[in-house]
Each structure stands twice: as structure tokens, then as C-alpha cells.
Tab-separated table of N, CA, C and O in Angstrom:
chain	number	residue	atom	x	y	z
A	1	UNK	N	54.243	196.651	323.653
A	1	UNK	CA	54.544	194.604	323.269
A	1	UNK	C	53.218	194.601	324.313
A	1	UNK	O	52.690	193.146	324.349
A	2	UNK	N	52.596	194.908	325.014
A	2	UNK	CA	51.539	194.486	325.979
A	2	UNK	C	50.246	194.374	325.425
A	2	UNK	O	50.098	192.767	325.659
A	3	UNK	N	50.220	195.283	324.094
A	3	UNK	CA	48.786	194.989	323.609
A	3	UNK	C	49.106	193.637	322.500
A	3	UNK	O	48.456	192.955	322.158
A	4	UNK	N	50.355	193.426	322.121
A	4	UNK	CA	50.786	192.228	321.067
A	4	UNK	C	50.200	191.000	321.907
A	4	UNK	O	50.173	190.455	321.313
A	5	UNK	N	50.540	190.731	322.941
A	5	UNK	CA	50.712	189.827	324.149
A	5	UNK	C	49.235	189.747	324.019
A	5	UNK	O	48.222	188.255	323.742
A	6	UNK	N	48.499	190.601	324.564
A	6	UNK	CA	46.721	190.170	324.342
A	6	UNK	C	46.511	190.262	322.798
A	6	UNK	O	45.820	188.870	322.854
A	7	UNK	N	46.730	190.815	322.095
A	7	UNK	CA	46.323	190.072	320.832
A	7	UNK	C	46.590	188.905	320.390
A	7	UNK	O	45.993	187.954	319.620
A	8	UNK	N	47.841	188.822	320.856
A	8	UNK	CA	48.905	187.076	320.258
A	8	UNK	C	47.762	186.301	320.873
A	8	UNK	O	47.287	184.672	320.487
A	9	UNK	N	47.016	186.380	322.166
A	9	UNK	CA	46.215	185.257	323.165
A	9	UNK	C	45.367	185.032	322.574
A	9	UNK	O	44.428	184.241	322.472
A	10	UNK	N	44.580	185.950	321.726
A	10	UNK	CA	43.078	185.713	320.934
A	10	UNK	C	43.800	184.919	319.989
A	10	UNK	O	42.599	184.790	318.765
A	11	UNK	N	44.797	184.635	318.809
A	11	UNK	CA	45.183	183.600	318.195
A	11	UNK	C	45.346	184.621	316.876
A	11	UNK	O	45.759	184.082	315.716
A	12	UNK	N	46.008	186.194	317.443
A	12	UNK	CA	45.544	186.925	316.321
A	12	UNK	C	47.434	187.727	316.120
A	12	UNK	O	47.727	187.172	317.348
A	13	UNK	N	47.886	187.926	315.282
A	13	UNK	CA	49.876	188.022	315.330
A	13	UNK	C	49.881	189.308	314.422
A	13	UNK	O	48.920	190.009	314.039
A	14	UNK	N	51.272	189.773	314.555
A	14	UNK	CA	51.339	190.927	314.114
A	14	UNK	C	50.551	191.969	312.886
A	14	UNK	O	50.414	193.242	313.067
A	15	UNK	N	49.847	191.005	311.506
A	15	UNK	CA	49.244	191.615	310.651
A	15	UNK	C	48.076	192.207	310.999
A	15	UNK	O	47.666	193.150	310.774
A	16	UNK	N	47.195	191.295	312.356
A	16	UNK	CA	45.947	192.122	312.540
A	16	UNK	C	46.304	192.578	313.568
A	16	UNK	O	45.335	193.536	313.569
A	17	UNK	N	47.389	193.142	314.368
A	17	UNK	CA	47.481	193.843	315.095
A	17	UNK	C	48.159	195.404	314.640
A	17	UNK	O	47.358	196.391	314.587
A	18	UNK	N	48.654	195.276	313.679
A	18	UNK	CA	48.498	196.667	312.498
A	18	UNK	C	47.156	196.863	311.867
A	18	UNK	O	46.747	197.917	312.108
A	19	UNK	N	46.588	196.147	311.417
A	19	UNK	CA	45.440	196.505	311.366
A	19	UNK	C	44.656	197.026	312.218
A	19	UNK	O	43.800	198.177	311.752
A	20	UNK	N	44.167	196.632	313.193
A	20	UNK	CA	43.636	196.903	314.536
A	20	UNK	C	43.617	198.420	314.925
A	20	UNK	O	43.014	198.900	314.907
A	21	UNK	N	45.459	198.809	315.113
A	21	UNK	CA	45.804	200.025	315.158
A	21	UNK	C	45.411	200.964	313.988
A	21	UNK	O	45.120	202.435	314.327
A	22	UNK	N	45.169	200.270	312.761
A	22	UNK	CA	44.977	201.613	311.782
A	22	UNK	C	43.934	201.463	311.771
A	22	UNK	O	43.236	202.857	311.738
A	23	UNK	N	43.241	200.965	312.138
A	23	UNK	CA	41.534	201.200	311.861
A	23	UNK	C	41.047	201.741	313.290
A	23	UNK	O	40.389	202.921	312.922
A	24	UNK	N	41.945	201.365	314.458
A	24	UNK	CA	41.461	202.420	315.493
A	24	UNK	C	42.331	204.104	315.573
A	24	UNK	O	41.346	204.719	315.951
A	25	UNK	N	43.541	204.166	315.149
A	25	UNK	CA	43.744	205.552	314.983
A	25	UNK	C	43.180	206.101	313.746
A	25	UNK	O	42.462	207.186	314.139
A	26	UNK	N	42.701	205.328	312.682
A	26	UNK	CA	41.897	206.674	311.342
A	26	UNK	C	40.307	206.564	312.381
A	26	UNK	O	39.995	207.685	312.177
A	27	UNK	N	39.814	206.097	313.301
A	27	UNK	CA	38.552	206.586	313.932
A	27	UNK	C	38.366	207.466	315.182
A	27	UNK	O	37.687	208.004	314.906
A	28	UNK	N	39.996	207.223	315.818
A	28	UNK	CA	40.040	208.451	316.502
A	28	UNK	C	40.237	209.530	316.372
A	28	UNK	O	40.342	210.929	316.498
A	29	UNK	N	41.292	209.046	315.267
A	29	UNK	CA	42.428	210.698	314.942
A	29	UNK	C	42.457	210.956	312.936
A	29	UNK	O	42.733	210.104	312.563
A	30	UNK	N	40.892	210.983	313.061
A	30	UNK	CA	40.691	211.397	311.388
A	30	UNK	C	42.113	212.035	310.263
A	30	UNK	O	42.375	213.021	311.604
A	31	UNK	N	42.390	211.686	309.521
A	31	UNK	CA	43.425	212.488	309.016
A	31	UNK	C	43.426	214.467	308.908
A	31	UNK	O	41.875	214.548	308.938
A	32	UNK	N	44.235	214.513	308.837
A	32	UNK	CA	44.512	216.507	309.159
A	32	UNK	C	43.707	216.725	307.941
A	32	UNK	O	43.165	216.146	307.200
A	33	UNK	N	42.241	217.288	308.112
A	33	UNK	CA	41.568	218.479	307.361
A	33	UNK	C	40.163	217.207	307.393
A	33	UNK	O	39.199	218.144	306.366
A	34	UNK	N	39.843	216.166	308.233
A	34	UNK	CA	38.731	215.581	307.660
A	34	UNK	C	38.537	215.782	309.407
A	34	UNK	O	38.833	215.221	310.167
A	35	UNK	N	37.023	215.834	308.958
A	35	UNK	CA	36.100	215.900	310.954
A	35	UNK	C	35.706	214.106	311.483
A	35	UNK	O	34.773	214.455	312.030
A	36	UNK	N	35.641	213.403	310.051
A	36	UNK	CA	34.850	212.079	310.078
A	36	UNK	C	35.595	211.097	310.087
A	36	UNK	O	36.622	211.013	308.829
A	37	UNK	N	35.133	209.723	310.623
A	37	UNK	CA	36.181	208.669	310.018
A	37	UNK	C	35.645	208.758	308.385
A	37	UNK	O	34.570	208.401	308.178
A	38	UNK	N	36.463	208.016	307.132
A	38	UNK	CA	36.208	207.709	307.001
A	38	UNK	C	37.110	206.379	305.898
A	38	UNK	O	38.136	206.536	306.492
A	39	UNK	N	37.135	205.528	305.061
A	39	UNK	CA	36.978	204.294	304.655
A	39	UNK	C	36.919	204.188	302.942
A	39	UNK	O	35.777	204.026	302.547
A	40	UNK	N	37.913	203.591	301.790
A	40	UNK	CA	37.455	203.268	301.233
A	40	UNK	C	39.005	202.919	300.570
A	40	UNK	O	39.368	201.914	301.044
A	41	UNK	N	39.009	201.853	299.380
A	41	UNK	CA	39.506	200.934	298.819
A	41	UNK	C	40.858	201.987	298.084
A	41	UNK	O	42.391	201.128	297.362
A	42	UNK	N	40.899	202.772	297.794
A	42	UNK	CA	42.194	203.639	297.537
A	42	UNK	C	43.189	204.188	298.375
A	42	UNK	O	42.722	204.782	299.294
A	43	UNK	N	44.565	204.328	298.093
A	43	UNK	CA	45.533	204.698	298.386
A	43	UNK	C	45.723	206.409	298.948
A	43	UNK	O	44.605	207.105	298.287
A	44	UNK	N	45.827	206.692	300.061
A	44	UNK	CA	45.648	208.172	300.104
A	44	UNK	C	46.589	209.037	299.042
A	44	UNK	O	46.062	210.278	299.216
A	45	UNK	N	47.599	208.224	298.935
A	45	UNK	CA	48.014	209.028	297.847
A	45	UNK	C	47.376	209.259	296.642
A	45	UNK	O	48.347	210.410	295.640
A	46	UNK	N	46.139	208.728	296.542
A	46	UNK	CA	45.452	208.930	295.158
A	46	UNK	C	44.329	208.846	295.321
A	46	UNK	O	43.262	209.823	295.150
A	47	UNK	N	44.492	209.867	296.846
A	47	UNK	CA	42.997	210.960	297.397
A	47	UNK	C	42.048	210.082	298.102
A	47	UNK	O	40.824	210.272	298.140
A	48	UNK	N	42.417	208.766	298.643
A	48	UNK	CA	41.607	207.992	299.283
A	48	UNK	C	41.596	207.667	300.892
A	48	UNK	O	42.697	208.794	301.517
A	49	UNK	N	40.984	206.724	301.404
A	49	UNK	CA	41.424	206.614	303.010
A	49	UNK	C	41.623	205.203	302.943
A	49	UNK	O	40.847	204.327	303.830
A	50	UNK	N	42.351	204.453	302.458
A	50	UNK	CA	42.726	203.159	302.414
A	50	UNK	C	43.410	203.122	303.879
A	50	UNK	O	44.146	203.495	304.301
A	51	UNK	N	43.025	202.123	304.463
A	51	UNK	CA	42.750	201.320	305.764
A	51	UNK	C	43.664	200.069	306.291
A	51	UNK	O	43.252	199.347	305.584
A	52	UNK	N	44.941	199.808	306.382
A	52	UNK	CA	45.485	198.447	306.533
A	52	UNK	C	44.936	197.824	307.236
A	52	UNK	O	44.344	197.906	308.104
A	53	UNK	N	44.398	196.743	306.045
A	53	UNK	CA	43.324	195.177	307.190
A	53	UNK	C	42.677	195.522	306.527
A	53	UNK	O	41.020	194.282	306.773
A	54	UNK	N	41.652	196.376	305.454
A	54	UNK	CA	40.379	196.836	304.904
A	54	UNK	C	40.378	196.708	303.636
A	54	UNK	O	40.629	197.631	302.784
A	55	UNK	N	39.478	195.764	303.641
A	55	UNK	CA	39.326	195.404	302.039
A	55	UNK	C	37.947	195.440	301.843
A	55	UNK	O	37.373	196.443	302.295
A	56	UNK	N	37.743	194.570	300.652
A	56	UNK	CA	36.279	195.247	299.852
A	56	UNK	C	35.195	194.939	300.863
A	56	UNK	O	34.104	195.659	301.385
A	57	UNK	N	35.056	193.209	301.080
A	57	UNK	CA	34.646	193.320	302.465
A	57	UNK	C	33.723	194.358	303.268
A	57	UNK	O	32.957	194.816	303.831
A	58	UNK	N	34.972	194.206	304.381
A	58	UNK	CA	34.962	195.366	305.415
A	58	UNK	C	35.082	197.236	304.396
A	58	UNK	O	33.890	197.853	305.163
A	59	UNK	N	35.195	197.391	303.703
A	59	UNK	CA	34.624	198.722	302.913
A	59	UNK	C	32.938	198.354	302.819
A	59	UNK	O	32.362	199.462	303.166
A	60	UNK	N	32.726	197.416	301.866
A	60	UNK	CA	31.097	197.569	301.655
A	60	UNK	C	30.340	197.146	302.972
A	60	UNK	O	29.000	198.111	303.028
A	61	UNK	N	30.792	196.171	304.639
A	61	UNK	CA	30.062	196.612	305.372
A	61	UNK	C	29.710	197.957	305.695
A	61	UNK	O	28.345	198.341	306.318
A	62	UNK	N	31.147	198.671	305.511
A	62	UNK	CA	30.978	200.330	306.366
A	62	UNK	C	30.119	200.856	305.524
A	62	UNK	O	28.566	202.230	306.300
A	63	UNK	N	29.799	200.812	304.451
A	63	UNK	CA	28.958	201.558	303.162
A	63	UNK	C	27.467	200.988	303.471
A	63	UNK	O	26.611	201.374	303.622
A	64	UNK	N	27.077	200.275	304.364
A	64	UNK	CA	26.350	199.250	304.175
A	64	UNK	C	25.157	199.791	305.819
A	64	UNK	O	24.067	199.971	305.664
A	65	UNK	N	26.085	198.995	306.688
A	65	UNK	CA	26.084	199.600	307.898
A	65	UNK	C	26.052	200.757	308.345
A	65	UNK	O	25.458	200.902	309.022
A	66	UNK	N	27.372	201.357	308.148
A	66	UNK	CA	27.353	202.529	308.750
A	66	UNK	C	26.844	203.978	307.865
A	66	UNK	O	26.588	205.091	308.100
A	67	UNK	N	26.616	203.537	306.810
A	67	UNK	CA	25.979	204.898	305.470
A	67	UNK	C	25.270	204.473	304.885
A	67	UNK	O	24.271	205.303	303.976
A	68	UNK	N	23.950	203.025	305.685
A	68	UNK	CA	22.989	203.430	304.923
A	68	UNK	C	22.708	203.258	303.698
A	68	UNK	O	21.554	203.373	302.638
A	69	UNK	N	23.625	202.516	303.208
A	69	UNK	CA	23.642	202.239	301.539
A	69	UNK	C	23.036	201.371	301.216
A	69	UNK	O	23.582	200.281	299.598
A	70	UNK	N	22.605	200.043	301.996
A	70	UNK	CA	22.290	198.468	301.801
A	70	UNK	C	21.189	198.788	300.005
A	70	UNK	O	21.695	197.374	299.741
A	71	UNK	N	20.843	199.978	300.235
A	71	UNK	CA	19.127	199.193	299.438
A	71	UNK	C	19.917	199.651	297.763
A	71	UNK	O	19.333	199.274	296.753
A	72	UNK	N	21.363	200.315	297.672
A	72	UNK	CA	21.650	200.505	296.397
A	72	UNK	C	23.362	200.073	295.998
A	72	UNK	O	23.593	199.730	294.949
A	73	UNK	N	24.325	198.756	297.349
A	73	UNK	CA	25.007	199.296	296.610
A	73	UNK	C	24.823	197.097	296.322
A	73	UNK	O	24.325	196.802	296.803
A	74	UNK	N	26.025	197.165	295.218
A	74	UNK	CA	26.347	195.716	294.914
A	74	UNK	C	27.591	195.042	295.399
A	74	UNK	O	28.600	195.257	295.045
A	75	UNK	N	27.376	194.430	296.472
A	75	UNK	CA	27.965	194.447	296.645
A	75	UNK	C	28.415	192.620	296.592
A	75	UNK	O	28.106	192.314	295.492
A	76	UNK	N	29.656	191.945	296.875
A	76	UNK	CA	30.013	191.183	296.149
A	76	UNK	C	30.304	189.781	296.808
A	76	UNK	O	30.352	188.647	296.750
A	77	UNK	N	30.167	190.265	298.262
A	77	UNK	CA	29.984	188.768	299.140
A	77	UNK	C	28.366	188.911	299.468
A	77	UNK	O	27.949	189.190	299.023
A	78	UNK	N	28.292	186.653	299.265
A	78	UNK	CA	27.345	186.752	299.558
A	78	UNK	C	26.178	187.356	300.583
A	78	UNK	O	25.469	187.374	300.061
A	79	UNK	N	26.650	187.050	301.755
A	79	UNK	CA	26.188	187.351	302.993
A	79	UNK	C	25.932	188.614	302.884
A	79	UNK	O	24.136	189.110	302.883
A	80	UNK	N	26.533	189.731	302.131
A	80	UNK	CA	26.166	191.223	302.128
A	80	UNK	C	25.269	190.930	301.145
A	80	UNK	O	24.335	191.999	301.180
A	81	UNK	N	25.251	190.369	299.895
A	81	UNK	CA	24.711	190.448	298.800
A	81	UNK	C	22.799	189.997	299.436
A	81	UNK	O	22.289	191.159	299.029
A	82	UNK	N	22.903	189.256	299.850
A	82	UNK	CA	21.529	188.821	300.320
A	82	UNK	C	20.912	189.692	301.269
A	82	UNK	O	19.881	190.304	301.284
A	83	UNK	N	21.944	190.246	302.128
A	83	UNK	CA	21.224	192.007	302.832
A	83	UNK	C	20.947	192.902	302.640
A	83	UNK	O	20.235	193.938	302.442
A	84	UNK	N	21.894	192.933	301.561
A	84	UNK	CA	21.298	194.281	300.373
A	84	UNK	C	19.549	194.466	299.414
A	84	UNK	O	19.368	195.083	299.487
A	85	UNK	N	19.799	192.696	299.448
A	85	UNK	CA	18.380	192.610	299.331
A	85	UNK	C	17.111	192.800	299.847
A	85	UNK	O	16.854	193.315	298.829
A	86	UNK	N	17.479	192.267	300.519
A	86	UNK	CA	16.610	192.521	301.927
A	86	UNK	C	16.899	193.915	302.005
A	86	UNK	O	15.036	194.249	302.121
A	87	UNK	N	17.230	194.969	302.184
A	87	UNK	CA	17.640	196.190	302.445
A	87	UNK	C	16.681	196.926	301.456
A	87	UNK	O	16.293	197.529	301.597
A	88	UNK	N	17.032	196.503	299.960
A	88	UNK	CA	16.639	197.150	298.717
A	88	UNK	C	15.152	196.924	298.766
A	88	UNK	O	13.954	197.751	298.563
A	89	UNK	N	14.444	195.600	299.081
A	89	UNK	CA	12.485	195.384	299.342
A	89	UNK	C	12.387	196.261	300.702
A	89	UNK	O	11.361	196.800	299.889
A	90	UNK	N	13.303	196.271	301.781
A	90	UNK	CA	12.373	196.710	302.367
A	90	UNK	C	12.116	198.722	302.002
A	90	UNK	O	11.572	199.382	302.289
A	91	UNK	N	13.494	199.577	301.672
A	91	UNK	CA	13.295	200.592	300.826
A	91	UNK	C	12.265	200.660	299.883
A	91	UNK	O	11.874	201.614	299.619
A	92	UNK	N	12.062	199.630	299.044
A	92	UNK	CA	10.921	199.896	297.872
A	92	UNK	C	9.486	199.600	298.637
A	92	UNK	O	8.776	200.656	298.291
A	93	UNK	N	9.736	198.887	300.111
A	93	UNK	CA	8.273	199.250	300.395
A	93	UNK	C	8.272	200.673	301.191
A	93	UNK	O	6.938	200.495	301.341
A	94	UNK	N	9.036	200.880	302.109
A	94	UNK	CA	9.130	202.642	302.542
A	94	UNK	C	8.380	203.038	301.636
A	94	UNK	O	7.801	203.874	301.671
A	95	UNK	N	9.335	203.215	300.915
A	95	UNK	CA	9.030	204.330	299.849
A	95	UNK	C	7.902	204.302	299.003
A	95	UNK	O	6.853	205.281	298.831
A	96	UNK	N	6.968	202.575	298.555
A	96	UNK	CA	5.686	202.939	298.313
A	96	UNK	C	4.941	203.434	299.238
A	96	UNK	O	3.369	203.886	298.972
A	97	UNK	N	4.921	202.741	300.299
A	97	UNK	CA	3.954	203.685	301.817
A	97	UNK	C	3.971	205.159	301.901
A	97	UNK	O	3.016	204.898	302.000
A	98	UNK	N	5.125	204.957	302.047
A	98	UNK	CA	5.448	206.646	301.689
A	98	UNK	C	4.443	207.766	300.484
A	98	UNK	O	4.024	209.215	300.455
A	99	UNK	N	4.703	207.231	299.258
A	99	UNK	CA	3.905	207.538	298.656
A	99	UNK	C	2.294	207.548	298.504
A	99	UNK	O	1.614	208.076	298.866
A	100	UNK	N	2.185	206.017	298.835
A	100	UNK	CA	0.472	205.952	299.269
A	100	UNK	C	-0.180	206.790	300.510
A	100	UNK	O	-0.691	207.479	300.404
A	101	UNK	N	0.641	207.236	301.508
A	101	UNK	CA	0.592	208.155	302.630
A	101	UNK	C	0.447	210.091	301.817
A	101	UNK	O	-0.740	210.732	302.419
A	102	UNK	N	1.021	210.017	300.967
A	102	UNK	CA	1.333	211.198	300.222
A	102	UNK	C	-0.171	211.302	299.827
A	102	UNK	O	-0.646	211.836	299.199
A	103	UNK	N	-0.971	210.328	299.013
A	103	UNK	CA	-1.914	210.618	298.358
A	103	UNK	C	-3.408	210.529	298.988
A	103	UNK	O	-3.897	211.191	298.457
A	104	UNK	N	-3.459	210.318	300.551
A	104	UNK	CA	-4.043	210.456	300.640
A	104	UNK	C	-4.963	211.587	301.406
A	104	UNK	O	-4.521	212.388	301.634
């Protein structure tokens, strides 16, 4: 109840609290047999790692910023698409510079 009062004072309500608790629990207490935080959009019953409150934007953000997949991910959100294009350009430049250094 103390947490609910704090979250409500921030303008967040019960569903957001449920999401916050689900993400925190998944991060701090990975599922049995797992040693790291994981998230995707498939439900656990389907062998996935769906976390309440994490949709496509959250999943793509995790893949981009935590798994460094920004150079290859096809995001659907415009802000994420923009970052992915930038990251792909940086990856291409780094790859070209590495190849040039290997030839020298």
C-alpha cells in the first residue's frame, strides 16, 4: 500500500504499478533455470519471456540499447527507427574502417 501511494502520487495507477513490479521481479529474480534478464513478446506458456506492461516499444528498446541490435533491428516506432538508421550507419563505418586497417 505504501508503494501504491507513492506510485499514485506520480500520476501512475494500479496497472502501471503491476507493470513496474513485473519488470522489477523479472530483472531481480529471473525465472527458474535462467541466469539473466530476458524479455520478448511471447507468453511464458509459449516458451517466451513476456512481462506485463512491456509491449513492442519496450522490447525493441531493450534489444537496441541492452543487446546492441540497433544496427540490424527493424523497429516500428519512428524514434527507434531513427536511432536504428544512425546505429546502422555507425556499424557500417566501423566495419569499413576495420577492414581498411586490416589491409594496411
